mmCIF file with all atom_site columns, C-alpha atoms in Angstrom:
data_model
loop_
_atom_site.group_PDB
_atom_site.id
_atom_site.type_symbol
_atom_site.label_atom_id
_atom_site.label_alt_id
_atom_site.label_comp_id
_atom_site.label_asym_id
_atom_site.label_entity_id
_atom_site.label_seq_id
_atom_site.pdbx_PDB_ins_code
_atom_site.Cartn_x
_atom_site.Cartn_y
_atom_site.Cartn_z
_atom_site.occupancy
_atom_site.B_iso_or_equiv
_atom_site.pdbx_formal_charge
_atom_site.auth_seq_id
_atom_site.auth_comp_id
_atom_site.auth_asym_id
_atom_site.auth_atom_id
_atom_site.pdbx_PDB_model_num
ATOM 1   C CA . MET A 1 1   ? 0.068   -0.165 0.527   1.00 0.00 ? 1   MET A CA 1
ATOM 2   C CA . LEU A 1 2   ? 2.504   2.623  0.836   1.00 0.00 ? 2   LEU A CA 1
ATOM 3   C CA . MET A 1 3   ? 4.009   1.511  -2.307  1.00 0.00 ? 3   MET A CA 1
ATOM 4   C CA . ALA A 1 4   ? 0.895   2.520  -4.688  1.00 0.00 ? 4   ALA A CA 1
ATOM 5   C CA . LEU A 1 5   ? 0.284   5.891  -2.146  1.00 0.00 ? 5   LEU A CA 1
ATOM 6   C CA . GLN A 1 6   ? 3.913   6.856  -3.093  1.00 0.00 ? 6   GLN A CA 1
ATOM 7   C CA . MET A 1 7   ? 3.267   6.089  -6.768  1.00 0.00 ? 7   MET A CA 1
ATOM 8   C CA . ALA A 1 8   ? -0.115  8.623  -6.017  1.00 0.00 ? 8   ALA A CA 1
ATOM 9   C CA . GLN A 1 9   ? 1.668   10.983 -5.036  1.00 0.00 ? 9   GLN A CA 1
ATOM 10  C CA . MET A 1 10  ? 4.739   11.200 -7.711  1.00 0.00 ? 10  MET A CA 1
ATOM 11  C CA . MET A 1 11  ? 2.631   11.364 -10.228 1.00 0.00 ? 11  MET A CA 1
ATOM 12  C CA . ALA A 1 12  ? 0.032   14.085 -8.960  1.00 0.00 ? 12  ALA A CA 1
ATOM 13  C CA . GLU A 1 13  ? 2.841   16.666 -9.411  1.00 0.00 ? 13  GLU A CA 1
ATOM 14  C CA . ASP A 1 14  ? 1.955   16.843 -12.621 1.00 0.00 ? 14  ASP A CA 1
ATOM 15  C CA . ARG A 1 15  ? -1.050  14.392 -13.391 1.00 0.00 ? 15  ARG A CA 1
ATOM 16  C CA . ASP A 1 16  ? -4.421  14.435 -12.728 1.00 0.00 ? 16  ASP A CA 1
ATOM 17  C CA . VAL A 1 17  ? -4.908  11.149 -10.034 1.00 0.00 ? 17  VAL A CA 1
ATOM 18  C CA . LEU A 1 18  ? -7.651  9.772  -8.233  1.00 0.00 ? 18  LEU A CA 1
ATOM 19  C CA . VAL A 1 19  ? -7.147  6.703  -5.493  1.00 0.00 ? 19  VAL A CA 1
ATOM 20  C CA . TYR A 1 20  ? -9.414  3.900  -5.157  1.00 0.00 ? 20  TYR A CA 1
ATOM 21  C CA . LEU A 1 21  ? -9.520  1.556  -2.424  1.00 0.00 ? 21  LEU A CA 1
ATOM 22  C CA . ASP A 1 22  ? -11.851 -1.669 -1.794  1.00 0.00 ? 22  ASP A CA 1
ATOM 23  C CA . ILE A 1 23  ? -11.247 -4.705 -0.046  1.00 0.00 ? 23  ILE A CA 1
ATOM 24  C CA . HIS A 1 24  ? -8.161  -4.719 2.568   1.00 0.00 ? 24  HIS A CA 1
ATOM 25  C CA . GLY A 1 25  ? -6.922  -0.963 1.063   1.00 0.00 ? 25  GLY A CA 1
ATOM 26  C CA . ILE A 1 26  ? -10.248 0.663  3.295   1.00 0.00 ? 26  ILE A CA 1
ATOM 27  C CA . GLU A 1 27  ? -8.326  -0.320 6.279   1.00 0.00 ? 27  GLU A CA 1
ATOM 28  C CA . VAL A 1 28  ? -5.572  2.407  5.621   1.00 0.00 ? 28  VAL A CA 1
ATOM 29  C CA . VAL A 1 29  ? -8.005  4.996  5.366   1.00 0.00 ? 29  VAL A CA 1
ATOM 30  C CA . LEU A 1 30  ? -10.426 4.220  8.664   1.00 0.00 ? 30  LEU A CA 1
ATOM 31  C CA . ALA A 1 31  ? -10.027 6.894  11.266  1.00 0.00 ? 31  ALA A CA 1
ATOM 32  C CA . GLU A 1 32  ? -8.614  4.876  13.857  1.00 0.00 ? 32  GLU A CA 1
ATOM 33  C CA . ALA A 1 33  ? -6.333  3.388  11.060  1.00 0.00 ? 33  ALA A CA 1
ATOM 34  C CA . GLU A 1 34  ? -2.964  2.081  12.054  1.00 0.00 ? 34  GLU A CA 1
ATOM 35  C CA . ASP A 1 35  ? -0.220  4.506  10.317  1.00 0.00 ? 35  ASP A CA 1
ATOM 36  C CA . PRO A 1 36  ? 2.184   1.733  9.020   1.00 0.00 ? 36  PRO A CA 1
ATOM 37  C CA . SER A 1 37  ? 5.569   2.365  7.882   1.00 0.00 ? 37  SER A CA 1
ATOM 38  C CA . TYR A 1 38  ? 8.171   0.932  5.868   1.00 0.00 ? 38  TYR A CA 1
ATOM 39  C CA . SER A 1 39  ? 11.496  2.640  4.993   1.00 0.00 ? 39  SER A CA 1
ATOM 40  C CA . PRO A 1 40  ? 12.151  4.242  2.502   1.00 0.00 ? 40  PRO A CA 1
ATOM 41  C CA . PHE A 1 41  ? 8.430   5.054  2.063   1.00 0.00 ? 41  PHE A CA 1
ATOM 42  C CA . PRO A 1 42  ? 6.942   7.950  3.883   1.00 0.00 ? 42  PRO A CA 1
ATOM 43  C CA . THR A 1 43  ? 3.838   6.326  6.300   1.00 0.00 ? 43  THR A CA 1
ATOM 44  C CA . SER A 1 44  ? 0.567   5.579  5.261   1.00 0.00 ? 44  SER A CA 1
ATOM 45  C CA . GLN A 1 45  ? -1.127  8.260  7.147   1.00 0.00 ? 45  GLN A CA 1
ATOM 46  C CA . THR A 1 46  ? 1.656   11.213 5.604   1.00 0.00 ? 46  THR A CA 1
ATOM 47  C CA . GLN A 1 47  ? 1.237   10.198 2.300   1.00 0.00 ? 47  GLN A CA 1
ATOM 48  C CA . ILE A 1 48  ? -2.373  10.204 2.475   1.00 0.00 ? 48  ILE A CA 1
ATOM 49  C CA . ALA A 1 49  ? -2.430  13.922 4.389   1.00 0.00 ? 49  ALA A CA 1
ATOM 50  C CA . ALA A 1 50  ? 0.008   15.149 1.446   1.00 0.00 ? 50  ALA A CA 1
ATOM 51  C CA . LEU A 1 51  ? -2.434  13.582 -1.617  1.00 0.00 ? 51  LEU A CA 1
ATOM 52  C CA . LEU A 1 52  ? -5.413  15.377 0.139   1.00 0.00 ? 52  LEU A CA 1
ATOM 53  C CA . GLY A 1 53  ? -3.727  18.245 0.314   1.00 0.00 ? 53  GLY A CA 1
ATOM 54  C CA . ALA A 1 54  ? -2.947  18.128 -3.345  1.00 0.00 ? 54  ALA A CA 1
ATOM 55  C CA . GLY A 1 55  ? -6.533  18.453 -4.010  1.00 0.00 ? 55  GLY A CA 1
ATOM 56  C CA . VAL A 1 56  ? -6.414  14.447 -5.101  1.00 0.00 ? 56  VAL A CA 1
ATOM 57  C CA . PRO A 1 57  ? -9.620  12.609 -4.320  1.00 0.00 ? 57  PRO A CA 1
ATOM 58  C CA . ILE A 1 58  ? -9.675  9.349  -2.447  1.00 0.00 ? 58  ILE A CA 1
ATOM 59  C CA . TYR A 1 59  ? -12.650 7.273  -2.233  1.00 0.00 ? 59  TYR A CA 1
ATOM 60  C CA . ALA A 1 60  ? -13.202 4.092  -0.470  1.00 0.00 ? 60  ALA A CA 1
ATOM 61  C CA . ARG A 1 61  ? -15.589 2.073  -2.089  1.00 0.00 ? 61  ARG A CA 1
ATOM 62  C CA . PRO A 1 62  ? -18.829 1.251  -0.804  1.00 0.00 ? 62  PRO A CA 1
ATOM 63  C CA . GLY A 1 63  ? -18.999 -2.358 -1.113  1.00 0.00 ? 63  GLY A CA 1
ATOM 64  C CA . CYS A 1 64  ? -16.145 -2.856 0.775   1.00 0.00 ? 64  CYS A CA 1
ATOM 65  C CA . LEU A 1 65  ? -16.917 -0.784 3.597   1.00 0.00 ? 65  LEU A CA 1
ATOM 66  C CA . LYS A 1 66  ? -20.492 -2.385 4.112   1.00 0.00 ? 66  LYS A CA 1
ATOM 67  C CA . ALA A 1 67  ? -18.379 -6.245 3.969   1.00 0.00 ? 67  ALA A CA 1
ATOM 68  C CA . ALA A 1 68  ? -15.759 -4.727 6.719   1.00 0.00 ? 68  ALA A CA 1
ATOM 69  C CA . GLY A 1 69  ? -18.758 -3.496 8.872   1.00 0.00 ? 69  GLY A CA 1
ATOM 70  C CA . ARG A 1 70  ? -18.228 0.295  8.289   1.00 0.00 ? 70  ARG A CA 1
ATOM 71  C CA . THR A 1 71  ? -19.953 2.973  7.480   1.00 0.00 ? 71  THR A CA 1
ATOM 72  C CA . ALA A 1 72  ? -18.572 6.408  5.506   1.00 0.00 ? 72  ALA A CA 1
ATOM 73  C CA . ASP A 1 73  ? -18.658 8.015  9.146   1.00 0.00 ? 73  ASP A CA 1
ATOM 74  C CA . ASP A 1 74  ? -15.658 5.579  9.859   1.00 0.00 ? 74  ASP A CA 1
ATOM 75  C CA . LEU A 1 75  ? -13.326 7.221  7.343   1.00 0.00 ? 75  LEU A CA 1
ATOM 76  C CA . ALA A 1 76  ? -10.935 9.379  7.846   1.00 0.00 ? 76  ALA A CA 1
ATOM 77  C CA . PRO A 1 77  ? -11.286 13.124 7.210   1.00 0.00 ? 77  PRO A CA 1
ATOM 78  C CA . GLY A 1 78  ? -10.754 13.943 3.690   1.00 0.00 ? 78  GLY A CA 1
ATOM 79  C CA . VAL A 1 79  ? -11.698 10.668 2.332   1.00 0.00 ? 79  VAL A CA 1
ATOM 80  C CA . GLN A 1 80  ? -15.095 10.222 0.188   1.00 0.00 ? 80  GLN A CA 1
ATOM 81  C CA . VAL A 1 81  ? -17.209 7.311  -0.223  1.00 0.00 ? 81  VAL A CA 1
ATOM 82  C CA . ALA A 1 82  ? -16.655 6.147  -4.131  1.00 0.00 ? 82  ALA A CA 1
ATOM 83  C CA . ASP A 1 83  ? -19.371 8.133  -6.186  1.00 0.00 ? 83  ASP A CA 1
ATOM 84  C CA . ARG A 1 84  ? -20.213 6.578  -9.429  1.00 0.00 ? 84  ARG A CA 1
ATOM 85  C CA . GLU A 1 85  ? -20.627 9.774  -11.258 1.00 0.00 ? 85  GLU A CA 1
ATOM 86  C CA . ALA A 1 86  ? -17.858 11.376 -9.461  1.00 0.00 ? 86  ALA A CA 1
ATOM 87  C CA . PHE A 1 87  ? -15.391 8.415  -10.911 1.00 0.00 ? 87  PHE A CA 1
ATOM 88  C CA . PHE A 1 88  ? -16.308 8.235  -14.441 1.00 0.00 ? 88  PHE A CA 1
ATOM 89  C CA . ASP A 1 89  ? -16.442 11.999 -15.060 1.00 0.00 ? 89  ASP A CA 1
ATOM 90  C CA . PHE A 1 90  ? -13.097 11.737 -13.783 1.00 0.00 ? 90  PHE A CA 1
ATOM 91  C CA . THR A 1 91  ? -11.873 8.917  -16.312 1.00 0.00 ? 91  THR A CA 1
ATOM 92  C CA . ASP A 1 92  ? -14.151 10.110 -19.219 1.00 0.00 ? 92  ASP A CA 1
ATOM 93  C CA . GLY A 1 93  ? -16.052 7.291  -18.669 1.00 0.00 ? 93  GLY A CA 1
ATOM 94  C CA . ARG A 1 94  ? -12.890 5.221  -19.512 1.00 0.00 ? 94  ARG A CA 1
ATOM 95  C CA . ILE A 1 95  ? -12.274 2.302  -16.552 1.00 0.00 ? 95  ILE A CA 1
ATOM 96  C CA . LEU A 1 96  ? -7.914  3.299  -16.039 1.00 0.00 ? 96  LEU A CA 1
ATOM 97  C CA . THR A 1 97  ? -6.185  0.412  -13.619 1.00 0.00 ? 97  THR A CA 1
ATOM 98  C CA . LEU A 1 98  ? -2.823  0.637  -12.228 1.00 0.00 ? 98  LEU A CA 1
ATOM 99  C CA . ASP A 1 99  ? -2.530  -1.402 -8.916  1.00 0.00 ? 99  ASP A CA 1
ATOM 100 C CA . TYR A 1 100 ? -0.688  -2.127 -6.368  1.00 0.00 ? 100 TYR A CA 1
#
């Protein structure tokens, strides 16, 4: 996860980026999430804060939130529940994937 967040942060320097989290990725964007670290990457919370500060939308898949017994109220500030229209507006109706 740390590498994926770092890649998103690097790409956001000069590209439009959207972060979409599902399955276990949901655990990283919960308000009470642990803050894992692994050298040489910044911690997950540091990277999430930087992405949000740069205006990068971070979305959590609603079905995965529900499967984890969580709701939008459990997400960290700034993290949003994924919205189909916002997602497809960002991708111009295309599905683009880079998965780590």
